[in-house]
Short mmCIF file of C-alpha atoms in Angstrom, two decimals:
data_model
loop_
_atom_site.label_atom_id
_atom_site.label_comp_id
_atom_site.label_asym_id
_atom_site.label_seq_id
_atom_site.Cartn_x
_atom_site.Cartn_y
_atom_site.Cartn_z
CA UNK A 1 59.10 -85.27 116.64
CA UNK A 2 57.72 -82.52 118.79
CA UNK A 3 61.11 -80.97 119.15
CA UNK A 4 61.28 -80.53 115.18
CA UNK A 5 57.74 -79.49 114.57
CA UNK A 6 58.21 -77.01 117.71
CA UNK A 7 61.58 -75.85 115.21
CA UNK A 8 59.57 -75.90 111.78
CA UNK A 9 56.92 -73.51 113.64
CA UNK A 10 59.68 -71.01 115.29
CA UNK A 11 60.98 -70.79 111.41
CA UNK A 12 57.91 -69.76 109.90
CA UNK A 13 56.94 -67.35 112.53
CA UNK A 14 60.01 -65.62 112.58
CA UNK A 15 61.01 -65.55 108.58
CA UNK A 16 57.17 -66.37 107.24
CA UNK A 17 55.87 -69.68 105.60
CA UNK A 18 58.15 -70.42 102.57
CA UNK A 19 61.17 -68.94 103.76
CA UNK A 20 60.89 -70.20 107.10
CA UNK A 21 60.42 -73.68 105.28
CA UNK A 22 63.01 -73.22 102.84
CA UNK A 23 65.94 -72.12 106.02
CA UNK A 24 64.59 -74.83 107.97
CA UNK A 25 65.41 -77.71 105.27
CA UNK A 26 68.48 -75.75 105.39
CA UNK A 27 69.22 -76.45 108.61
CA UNK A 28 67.99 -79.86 108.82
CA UNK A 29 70.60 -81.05 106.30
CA UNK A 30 73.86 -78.74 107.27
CA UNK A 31 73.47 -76.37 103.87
CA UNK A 32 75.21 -73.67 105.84
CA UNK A 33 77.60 -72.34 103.02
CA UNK A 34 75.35 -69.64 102.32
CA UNK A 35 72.29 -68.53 105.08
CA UNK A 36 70.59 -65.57 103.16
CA UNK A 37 68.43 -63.82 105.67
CA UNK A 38 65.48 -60.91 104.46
CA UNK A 39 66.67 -57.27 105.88
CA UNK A 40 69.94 -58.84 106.16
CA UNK A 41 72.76 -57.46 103.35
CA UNK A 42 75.05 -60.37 102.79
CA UNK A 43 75.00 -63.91 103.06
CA UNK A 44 76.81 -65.75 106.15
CA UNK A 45 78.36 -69.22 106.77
CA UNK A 46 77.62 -71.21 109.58
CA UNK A 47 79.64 -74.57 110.45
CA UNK A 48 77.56 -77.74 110.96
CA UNK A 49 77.29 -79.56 113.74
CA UNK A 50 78.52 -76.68 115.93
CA UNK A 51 77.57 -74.04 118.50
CA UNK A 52 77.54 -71.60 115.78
CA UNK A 53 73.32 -72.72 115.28
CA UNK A 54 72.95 -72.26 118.59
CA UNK A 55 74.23 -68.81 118.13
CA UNK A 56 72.20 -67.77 115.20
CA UNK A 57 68.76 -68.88 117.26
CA UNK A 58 69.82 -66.60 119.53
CA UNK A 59 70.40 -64.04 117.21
CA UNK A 60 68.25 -64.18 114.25
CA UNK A 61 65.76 -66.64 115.79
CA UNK A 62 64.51 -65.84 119.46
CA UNK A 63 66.50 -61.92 118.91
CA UNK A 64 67.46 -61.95 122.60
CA UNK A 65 69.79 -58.39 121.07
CA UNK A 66 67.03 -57.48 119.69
CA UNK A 67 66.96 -54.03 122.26
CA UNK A 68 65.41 -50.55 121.77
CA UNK A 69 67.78 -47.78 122.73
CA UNK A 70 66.46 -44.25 123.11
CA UNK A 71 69.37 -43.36 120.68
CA UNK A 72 70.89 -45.02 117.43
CA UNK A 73 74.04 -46.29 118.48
CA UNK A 74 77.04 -45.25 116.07
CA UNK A 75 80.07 -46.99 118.30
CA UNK A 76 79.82 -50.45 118.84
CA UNK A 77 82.43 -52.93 120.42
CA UNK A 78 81.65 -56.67 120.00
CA UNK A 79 84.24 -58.39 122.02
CA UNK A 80 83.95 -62.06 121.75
CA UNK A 81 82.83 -61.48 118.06
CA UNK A 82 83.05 -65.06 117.23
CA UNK A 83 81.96 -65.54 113.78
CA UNK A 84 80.70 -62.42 113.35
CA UNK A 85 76.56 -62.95 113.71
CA UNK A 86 76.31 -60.11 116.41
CA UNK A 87 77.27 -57.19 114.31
CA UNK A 88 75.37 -58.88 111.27
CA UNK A 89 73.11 -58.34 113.10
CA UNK A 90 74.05 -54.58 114.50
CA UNK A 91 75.22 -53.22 111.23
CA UNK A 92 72.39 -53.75 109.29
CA UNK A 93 70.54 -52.47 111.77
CA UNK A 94 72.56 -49.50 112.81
CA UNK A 95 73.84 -49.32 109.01
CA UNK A 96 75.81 -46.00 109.76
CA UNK A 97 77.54 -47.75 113.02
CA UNK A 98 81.07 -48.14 112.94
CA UNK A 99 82.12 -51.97 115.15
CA UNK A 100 84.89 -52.81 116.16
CA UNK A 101 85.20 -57.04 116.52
CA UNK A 102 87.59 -58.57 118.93
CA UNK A 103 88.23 -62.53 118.88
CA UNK A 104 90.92 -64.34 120.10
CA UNK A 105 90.56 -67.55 118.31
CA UNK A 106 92.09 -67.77 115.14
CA UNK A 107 89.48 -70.44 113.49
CA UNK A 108 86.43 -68.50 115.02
CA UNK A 109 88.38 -65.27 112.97
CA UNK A 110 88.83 -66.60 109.93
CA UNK A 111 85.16 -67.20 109.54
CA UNK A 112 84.51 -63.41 111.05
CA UNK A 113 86.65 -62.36 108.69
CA UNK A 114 84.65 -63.55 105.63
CA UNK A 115 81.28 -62.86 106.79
CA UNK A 116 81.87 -59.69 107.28
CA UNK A 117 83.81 -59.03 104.21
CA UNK A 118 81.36 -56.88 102.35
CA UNK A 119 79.97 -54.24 105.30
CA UNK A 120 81.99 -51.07 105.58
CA UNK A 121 83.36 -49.99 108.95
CA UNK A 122 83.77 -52.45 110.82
CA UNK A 123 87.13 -53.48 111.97
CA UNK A 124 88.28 -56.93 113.39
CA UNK A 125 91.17 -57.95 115.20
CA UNK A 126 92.22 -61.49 116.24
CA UNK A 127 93.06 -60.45 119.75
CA UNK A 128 91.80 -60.93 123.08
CA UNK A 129 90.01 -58.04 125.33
CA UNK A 130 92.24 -57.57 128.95
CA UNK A 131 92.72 -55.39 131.60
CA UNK A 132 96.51 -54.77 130.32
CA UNK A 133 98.03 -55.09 127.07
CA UNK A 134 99.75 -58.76 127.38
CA UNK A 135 100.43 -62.34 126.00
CA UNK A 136 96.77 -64.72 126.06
CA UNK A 137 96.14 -68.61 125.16
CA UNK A 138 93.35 -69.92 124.44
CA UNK A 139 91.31 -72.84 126.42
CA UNK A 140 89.20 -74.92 124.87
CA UNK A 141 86.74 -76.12 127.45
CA UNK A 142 85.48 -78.72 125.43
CA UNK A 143 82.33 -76.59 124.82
CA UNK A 144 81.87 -75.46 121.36
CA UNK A 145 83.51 -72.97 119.63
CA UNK A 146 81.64 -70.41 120.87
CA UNK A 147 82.97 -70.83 124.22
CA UNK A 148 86.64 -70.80 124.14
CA UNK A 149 88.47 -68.69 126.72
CA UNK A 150 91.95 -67.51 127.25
CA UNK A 151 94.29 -67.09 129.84
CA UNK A 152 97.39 -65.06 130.55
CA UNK A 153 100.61 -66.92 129.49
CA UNK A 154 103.15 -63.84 129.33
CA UNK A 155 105.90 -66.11 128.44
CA UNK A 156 104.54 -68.61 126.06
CA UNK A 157 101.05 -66.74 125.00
CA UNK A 158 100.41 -66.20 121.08
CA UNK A 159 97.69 -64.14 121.12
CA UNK A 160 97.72 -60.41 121.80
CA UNK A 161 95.78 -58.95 124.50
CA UNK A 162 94.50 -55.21 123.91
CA UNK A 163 92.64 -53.32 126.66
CA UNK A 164 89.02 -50.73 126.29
CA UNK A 165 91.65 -47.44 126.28
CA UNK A 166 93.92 -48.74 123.57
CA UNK A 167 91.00 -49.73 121.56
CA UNK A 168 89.69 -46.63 121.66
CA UNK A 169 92.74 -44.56 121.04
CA UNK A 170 93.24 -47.03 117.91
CA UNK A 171 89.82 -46.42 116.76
CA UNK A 172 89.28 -42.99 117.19
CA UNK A 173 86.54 -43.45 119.94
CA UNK A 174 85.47 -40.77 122.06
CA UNK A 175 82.83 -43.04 124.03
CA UNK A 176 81.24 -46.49 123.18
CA UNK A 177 77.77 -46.37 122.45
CA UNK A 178 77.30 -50.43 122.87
CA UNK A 179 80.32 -52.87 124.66
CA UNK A 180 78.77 -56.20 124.15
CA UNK A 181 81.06 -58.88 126.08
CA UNK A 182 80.98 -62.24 125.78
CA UNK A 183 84.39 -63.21 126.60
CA UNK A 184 83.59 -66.81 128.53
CA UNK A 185 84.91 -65.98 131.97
CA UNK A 186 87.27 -62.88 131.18
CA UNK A 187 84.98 -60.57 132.46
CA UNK A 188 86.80 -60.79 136.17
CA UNK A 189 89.69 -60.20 134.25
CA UNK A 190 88.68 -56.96 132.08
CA UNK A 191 86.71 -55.44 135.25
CA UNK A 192 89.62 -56.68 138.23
CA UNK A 193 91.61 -53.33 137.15
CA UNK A 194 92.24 -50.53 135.28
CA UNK A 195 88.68 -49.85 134.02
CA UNK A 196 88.00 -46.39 135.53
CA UNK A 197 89.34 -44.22 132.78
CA UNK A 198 86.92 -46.08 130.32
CA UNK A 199 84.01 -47.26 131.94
CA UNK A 200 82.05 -44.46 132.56
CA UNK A 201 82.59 -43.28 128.75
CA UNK A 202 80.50 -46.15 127.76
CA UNK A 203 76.39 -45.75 127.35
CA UNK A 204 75.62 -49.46 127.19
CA UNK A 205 77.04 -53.08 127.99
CA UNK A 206 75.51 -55.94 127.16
CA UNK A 207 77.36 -58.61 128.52
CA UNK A 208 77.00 -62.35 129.01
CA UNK A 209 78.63 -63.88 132.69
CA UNK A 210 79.78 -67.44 132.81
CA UNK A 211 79.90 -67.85 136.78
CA UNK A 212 78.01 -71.18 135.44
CA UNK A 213 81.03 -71.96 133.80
CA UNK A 214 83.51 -70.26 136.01
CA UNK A 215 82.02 -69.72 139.22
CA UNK A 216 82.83 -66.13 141.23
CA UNK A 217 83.60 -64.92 137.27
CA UNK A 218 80.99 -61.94 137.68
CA UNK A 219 81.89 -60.52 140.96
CA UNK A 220 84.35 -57.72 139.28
CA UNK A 221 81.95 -56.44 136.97
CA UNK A 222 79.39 -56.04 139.64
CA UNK A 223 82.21 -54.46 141.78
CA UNK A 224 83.09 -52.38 139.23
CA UNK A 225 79.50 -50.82 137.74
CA UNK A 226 78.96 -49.89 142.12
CA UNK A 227 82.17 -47.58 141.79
CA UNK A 228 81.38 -46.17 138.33
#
C-alpha cells in the first residue's frame, strides 16, 4: 500500500495531478500500447510485465539522463538502444541531433524500430557494438530484456558486430558528441582494444558498468579513459 501511494505521488509530481493520475492507472493495469508523454512528440509502447517500466522510471520518471551539457549535443550514439526510450528522450530534447541506435536483440529492435518510426535522423541497426567487426550471440541472463548480452561466436554467431570507427565512417561522424553504453558487460570488450583512434574524438560517455553482473567487466574502460 505504501509502495503504490509512494508510485501515485512520484506520477503526479513528475507529469502533474491528472496526468500523473491518468499514466498511473495506465500503468497499474498494463495499457502500454500507447504511453503519450507532454514535451514528448510521439507516442511509445512499452511491454507489460517487463523491464521495459523499469526503464521508463528511469528515464521519464526519476530522469537519471536528465544532464546539462555546456553545449547542445548534435551526435549522439545510443548503444544498447533497447526499445528506443533513451533517444525519445534525446531527440526531443536535442530535436536537431542526429542518433545513431545500436541493439543486438532482434525482439528489443523490432519495438525500437516502431517507436521511433516518426523522428527524423536517427538511424538504427540490429547489431552489436565490439572492439572488431565480427560474429555475436546473444545471452539471455534470465534478467529482463533489458539486460541481454552477447558474446563472440565467430563460427556460429548471427548477429553482426560493428566497432566506434566503422560507425562513424558509416555515419558521417567527425566526433561523437554523447556515446551512451549500456551494453550489459561488453564494455571490457569495446574498451580491451582498438579504441585509441576513436576515443578521444568523443566529448561525452555516459555509460552503465555491470561488474555487479559480470564482475572485473569495468576494468578496461577505466584502463582505457587513464591512456586517453
Amino acid at each position: 500500500m505504501i509502495y503504490k501511494l509512494s508510485r501515485v505521488a512520484a506520477f503526479i509530481d513528475k507529469f502533474g495531478l491528472v496526468k500523473g493520475i491518468t499514466l498511473y492507472i495506465k500503468f497499474k493495469f498494463n495499457w502500454f500500447q500507447n504511453i503519450q508523454l507532454e514535451h514528448i512528440k510521439s507516442p511509445f509502447f512499452l511491454r507489460k510485465n517487463t523491464s521495459d517500466i523499469a526503464v521508463f522510471d528511469q528515464i521519464f520518471l526519476q530522469e537519471q539522463y536528465d544532464i546539462r551539457f555546456s553545449f547542445i549535443p548534435s551526435v549522439i550514439i545510443d548503444a544498447g538502444a533497447n526499445i528506443g526510450l533513451y533517444s525519445i528522450f534525446s531527440k526531443n530534447k536535442f530535436p536537431n541531433a542526429k542518433i545513431v541506435c545500436i541493439e543486438s536483440s532482434l525482439e528489443n529492435f523490432k519495438i525500437l524500430k516502431n517507436n521511433l518510426a516518426s523522428y527524423n535522423d536517427i538511424f538504427i541497426l540490429n547489431e552489436g557494438l565490439w572492439n572488431t567487426n565480427t560474429l555475436l550471440t546473444v545471452i539471455d541472463n534470465q534478467l529482463g530484456f533489458s539486460s541481454l548480452s552477447v558474446k563472440e561466436d565467430v563460427n556460429n554467431g548471427s548477429i553482426k558486430a560493428i566497432t566506434i570507427n566503422t560507425l562513424m565512417e558509416k555515419f558521417g561522424m567527425a566526433h561523437i558528441d554523447i556515446l551512451k553504453i549500456d551494453i550489459e558487460g561488453s564494455e571490457d570488450a569495446l574498451f580491451f582494444k582498438n579504441y585509441e583512434t576513436w576515443l578521444p574524438k568523443v566529448r561525452v560517455i555516459i555509460i552503465e558498468l555491470h561488474d555487479w553482473l559480470l564482475p572485473g567487466k569495468s576494468k578496461p574502460f577505466f584502463k582505457a579513459i587513464q591512456k586517453t
